[in-house]
XYZ file of C-alpha atoms in Angstrom:
220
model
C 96.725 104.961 94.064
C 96.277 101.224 94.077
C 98.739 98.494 94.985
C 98.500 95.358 94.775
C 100.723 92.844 96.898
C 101.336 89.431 95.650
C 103.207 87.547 98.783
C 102.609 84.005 100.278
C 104.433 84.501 103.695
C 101.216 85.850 105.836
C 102.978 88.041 108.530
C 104.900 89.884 105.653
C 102.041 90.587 103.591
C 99.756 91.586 106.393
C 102.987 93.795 107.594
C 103.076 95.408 103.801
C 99.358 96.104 103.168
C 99.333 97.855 106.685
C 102.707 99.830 105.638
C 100.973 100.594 102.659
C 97.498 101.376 103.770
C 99.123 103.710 106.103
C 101.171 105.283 103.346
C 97.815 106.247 101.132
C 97.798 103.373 99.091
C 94.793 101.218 98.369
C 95.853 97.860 98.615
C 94.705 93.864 97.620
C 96.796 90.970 98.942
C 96.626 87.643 97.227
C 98.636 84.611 98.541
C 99.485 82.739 96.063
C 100.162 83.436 92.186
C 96.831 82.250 90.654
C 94.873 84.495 92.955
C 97.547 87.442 92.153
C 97.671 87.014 88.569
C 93.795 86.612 88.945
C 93.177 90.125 90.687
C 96.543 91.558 88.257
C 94.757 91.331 85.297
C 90.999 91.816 86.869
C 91.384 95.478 88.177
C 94.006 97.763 87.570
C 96.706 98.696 89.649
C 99.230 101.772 89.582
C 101.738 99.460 90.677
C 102.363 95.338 91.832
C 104.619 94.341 94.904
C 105.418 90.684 93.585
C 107.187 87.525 95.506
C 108.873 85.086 93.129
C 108.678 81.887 95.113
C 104.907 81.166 95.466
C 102.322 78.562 95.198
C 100.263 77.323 92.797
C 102.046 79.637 89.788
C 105.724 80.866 90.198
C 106.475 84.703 90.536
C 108.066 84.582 87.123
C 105.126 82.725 85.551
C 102.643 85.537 87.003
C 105.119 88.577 85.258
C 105.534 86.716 82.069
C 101.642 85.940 81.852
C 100.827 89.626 82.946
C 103.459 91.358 80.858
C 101.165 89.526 77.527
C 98.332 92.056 78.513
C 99.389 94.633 81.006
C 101.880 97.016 81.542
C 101.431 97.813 85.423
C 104.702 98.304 86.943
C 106.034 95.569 89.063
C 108.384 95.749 91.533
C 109.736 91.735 92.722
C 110.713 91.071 96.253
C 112.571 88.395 96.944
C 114.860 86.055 99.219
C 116.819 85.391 96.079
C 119.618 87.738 96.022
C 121.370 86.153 93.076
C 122.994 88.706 90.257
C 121.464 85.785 87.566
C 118.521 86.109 89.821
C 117.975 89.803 89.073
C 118.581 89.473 85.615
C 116.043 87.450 84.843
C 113.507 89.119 86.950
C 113.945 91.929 84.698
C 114.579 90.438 81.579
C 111.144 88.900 82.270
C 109.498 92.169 82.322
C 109.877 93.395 86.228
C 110.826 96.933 86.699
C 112.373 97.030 89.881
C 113.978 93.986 92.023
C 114.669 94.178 95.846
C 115.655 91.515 98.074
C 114.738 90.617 101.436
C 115.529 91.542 104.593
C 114.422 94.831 103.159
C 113.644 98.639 104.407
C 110.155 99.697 104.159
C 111.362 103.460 103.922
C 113.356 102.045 100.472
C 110.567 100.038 99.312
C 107.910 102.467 99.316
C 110.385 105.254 97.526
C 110.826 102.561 94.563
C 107.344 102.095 94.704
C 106.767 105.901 94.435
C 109.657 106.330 91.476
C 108.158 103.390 89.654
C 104.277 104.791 89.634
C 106.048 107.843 88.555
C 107.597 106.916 85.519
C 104.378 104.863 84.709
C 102.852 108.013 84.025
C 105.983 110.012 82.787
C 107.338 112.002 86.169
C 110.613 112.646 87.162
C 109.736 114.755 89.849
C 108.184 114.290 93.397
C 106.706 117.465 93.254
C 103.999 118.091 91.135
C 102.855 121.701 90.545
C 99.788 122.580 89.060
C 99.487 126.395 88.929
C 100.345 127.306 92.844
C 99.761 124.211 93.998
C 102.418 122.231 94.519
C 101.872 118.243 95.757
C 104.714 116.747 96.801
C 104.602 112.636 96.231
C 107.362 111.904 98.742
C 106.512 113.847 101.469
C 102.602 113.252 101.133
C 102.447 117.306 101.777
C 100.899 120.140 99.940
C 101.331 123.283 99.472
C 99.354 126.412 97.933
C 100.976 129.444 96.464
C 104.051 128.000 99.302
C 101.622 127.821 102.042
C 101.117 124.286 103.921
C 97.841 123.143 103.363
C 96.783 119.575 105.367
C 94.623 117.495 104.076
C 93.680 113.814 104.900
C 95.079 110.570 103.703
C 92.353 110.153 101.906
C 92.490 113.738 100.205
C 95.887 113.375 99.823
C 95.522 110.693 97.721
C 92.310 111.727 95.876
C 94.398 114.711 94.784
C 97.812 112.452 94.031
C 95.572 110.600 91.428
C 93.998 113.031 89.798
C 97.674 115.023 89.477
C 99.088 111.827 88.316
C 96.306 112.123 85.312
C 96.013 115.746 84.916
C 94.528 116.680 81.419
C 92.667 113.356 81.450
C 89.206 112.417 82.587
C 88.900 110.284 85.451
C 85.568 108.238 86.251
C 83.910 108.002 89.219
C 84.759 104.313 89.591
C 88.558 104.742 88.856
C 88.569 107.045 91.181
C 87.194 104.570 93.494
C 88.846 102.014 92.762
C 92.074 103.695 93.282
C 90.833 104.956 97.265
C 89.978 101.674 98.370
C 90.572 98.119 98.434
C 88.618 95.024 97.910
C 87.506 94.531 101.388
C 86.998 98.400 101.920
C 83.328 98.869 101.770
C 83.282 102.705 102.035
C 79.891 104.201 100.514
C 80.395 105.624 97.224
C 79.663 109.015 97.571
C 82.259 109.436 99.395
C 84.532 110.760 96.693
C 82.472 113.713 96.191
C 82.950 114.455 100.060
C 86.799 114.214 99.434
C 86.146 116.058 96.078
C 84.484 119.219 98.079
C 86.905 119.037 100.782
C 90.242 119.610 98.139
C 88.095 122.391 96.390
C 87.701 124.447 99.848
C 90.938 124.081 100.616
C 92.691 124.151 97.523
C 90.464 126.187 95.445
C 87.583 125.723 93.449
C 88.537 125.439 89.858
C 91.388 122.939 90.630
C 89.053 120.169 90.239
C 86.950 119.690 86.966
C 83.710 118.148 87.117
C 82.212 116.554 84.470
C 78.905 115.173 85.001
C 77.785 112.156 84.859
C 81.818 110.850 83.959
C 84.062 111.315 86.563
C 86.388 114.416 87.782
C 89.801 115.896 85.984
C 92.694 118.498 86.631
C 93.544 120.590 83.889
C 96.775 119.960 82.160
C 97.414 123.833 81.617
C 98.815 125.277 84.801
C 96.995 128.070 86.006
């Protein structure tokens, strides 16, 4: 999954790409709101980490601007704790609001719950036949058995779930492993690709050639 974080204050955003990096997620920084609405509406993203008070364009002027021709699900976070504040975060099209100081641990579960609802999950756990890939816990299991697999796997596998039934290309797929300044060699997904098949089974994982990769909607 890809996340991108849209913060001015350097130590912050260096401290939330790490966090988030670490967590699974592939993730762009821009520093001000030009550059972030740039890169918004550029590549897609499963989800944005947005700062209201930023150079160049306002916070708000970057969700209103976005909002006109995507739908990626933004989460502000903010010094300004104000209950008028909030509401027009919101109002302007944000789907979650937190303020700072804040908790990583309670960032990166709204994060989580909002890139869940973005593609119609209520759960944390999603089974597909008996495999069951728990979003929270960033474990797996197989017919209730533990089965560890990479960060990289992990998240491989957590996008493909999240788009189970649909066909994912090759560069989505990409694009969703690794950031802008990640210069990984391409064929790298079909490493991670044969990897989750040997550990996870070989028909969980639908190639089509030539197009990209899919898990089946029907559970097995």
């Amino acid at each position: 999954m890809r996340v991108l974080v849209i913060e001015d204050e350097p130590d912050l955003a260096r401290g939330l790409v790490q966090a988030l990096r670490e967590g699974g997620y592939a993730t762009d920084w821009a520093a001000d709101g030009a550059e972030g609405l740039e890169k918004a509406t550029a590549s897609e993203y499963d989800a944005i980490v947005l700062d209201l008070m930023l150079p160049r364009l306002p916070g708000l002027a970057v969700l209103r601007r976005l909002r006109v021709l995507r739908k990626t699900p933004v989460l502000i976070l903010t010094a300004r704790d104000g209950v008028g504040d909030r509401v027009e975060g919101l109002d302007a099209g944000a789907d979650d609001y937190l303020v700072k100081p804040f908790e990583l641990a309670e960032l990166l579960a709204r994060l989580r719950a909002l890139i869940r609802r973005s593609v119609g999950l209520a759960d944390a756990v999603i089974a597909i036949g008996d495999v069951a890939i728990d979003v929270a816990t960033k474990t797996v299991t197989r017919a209730g058995v533990p089965v560890p697999l990479t960060a990289r796997e992990f998240a491989l596998l957590e996008l493909l779930a999240h788009h189970r039934g649909r066909l994912v290309s090759r560069s989505t797929i990409y694009d969703g492993l690794f950031g802008d300044d990640d210069d990984t060699l391409s064929n790298v997904v079909e490493v991670h690709v044969s990897h989750l098949r040997k550990k996870l089974g070989r028909d969980l994982i639908v190639t089509r050639r030539g197009q990209g990769y899919m898990i089946e909607h029907e559970e097995r």
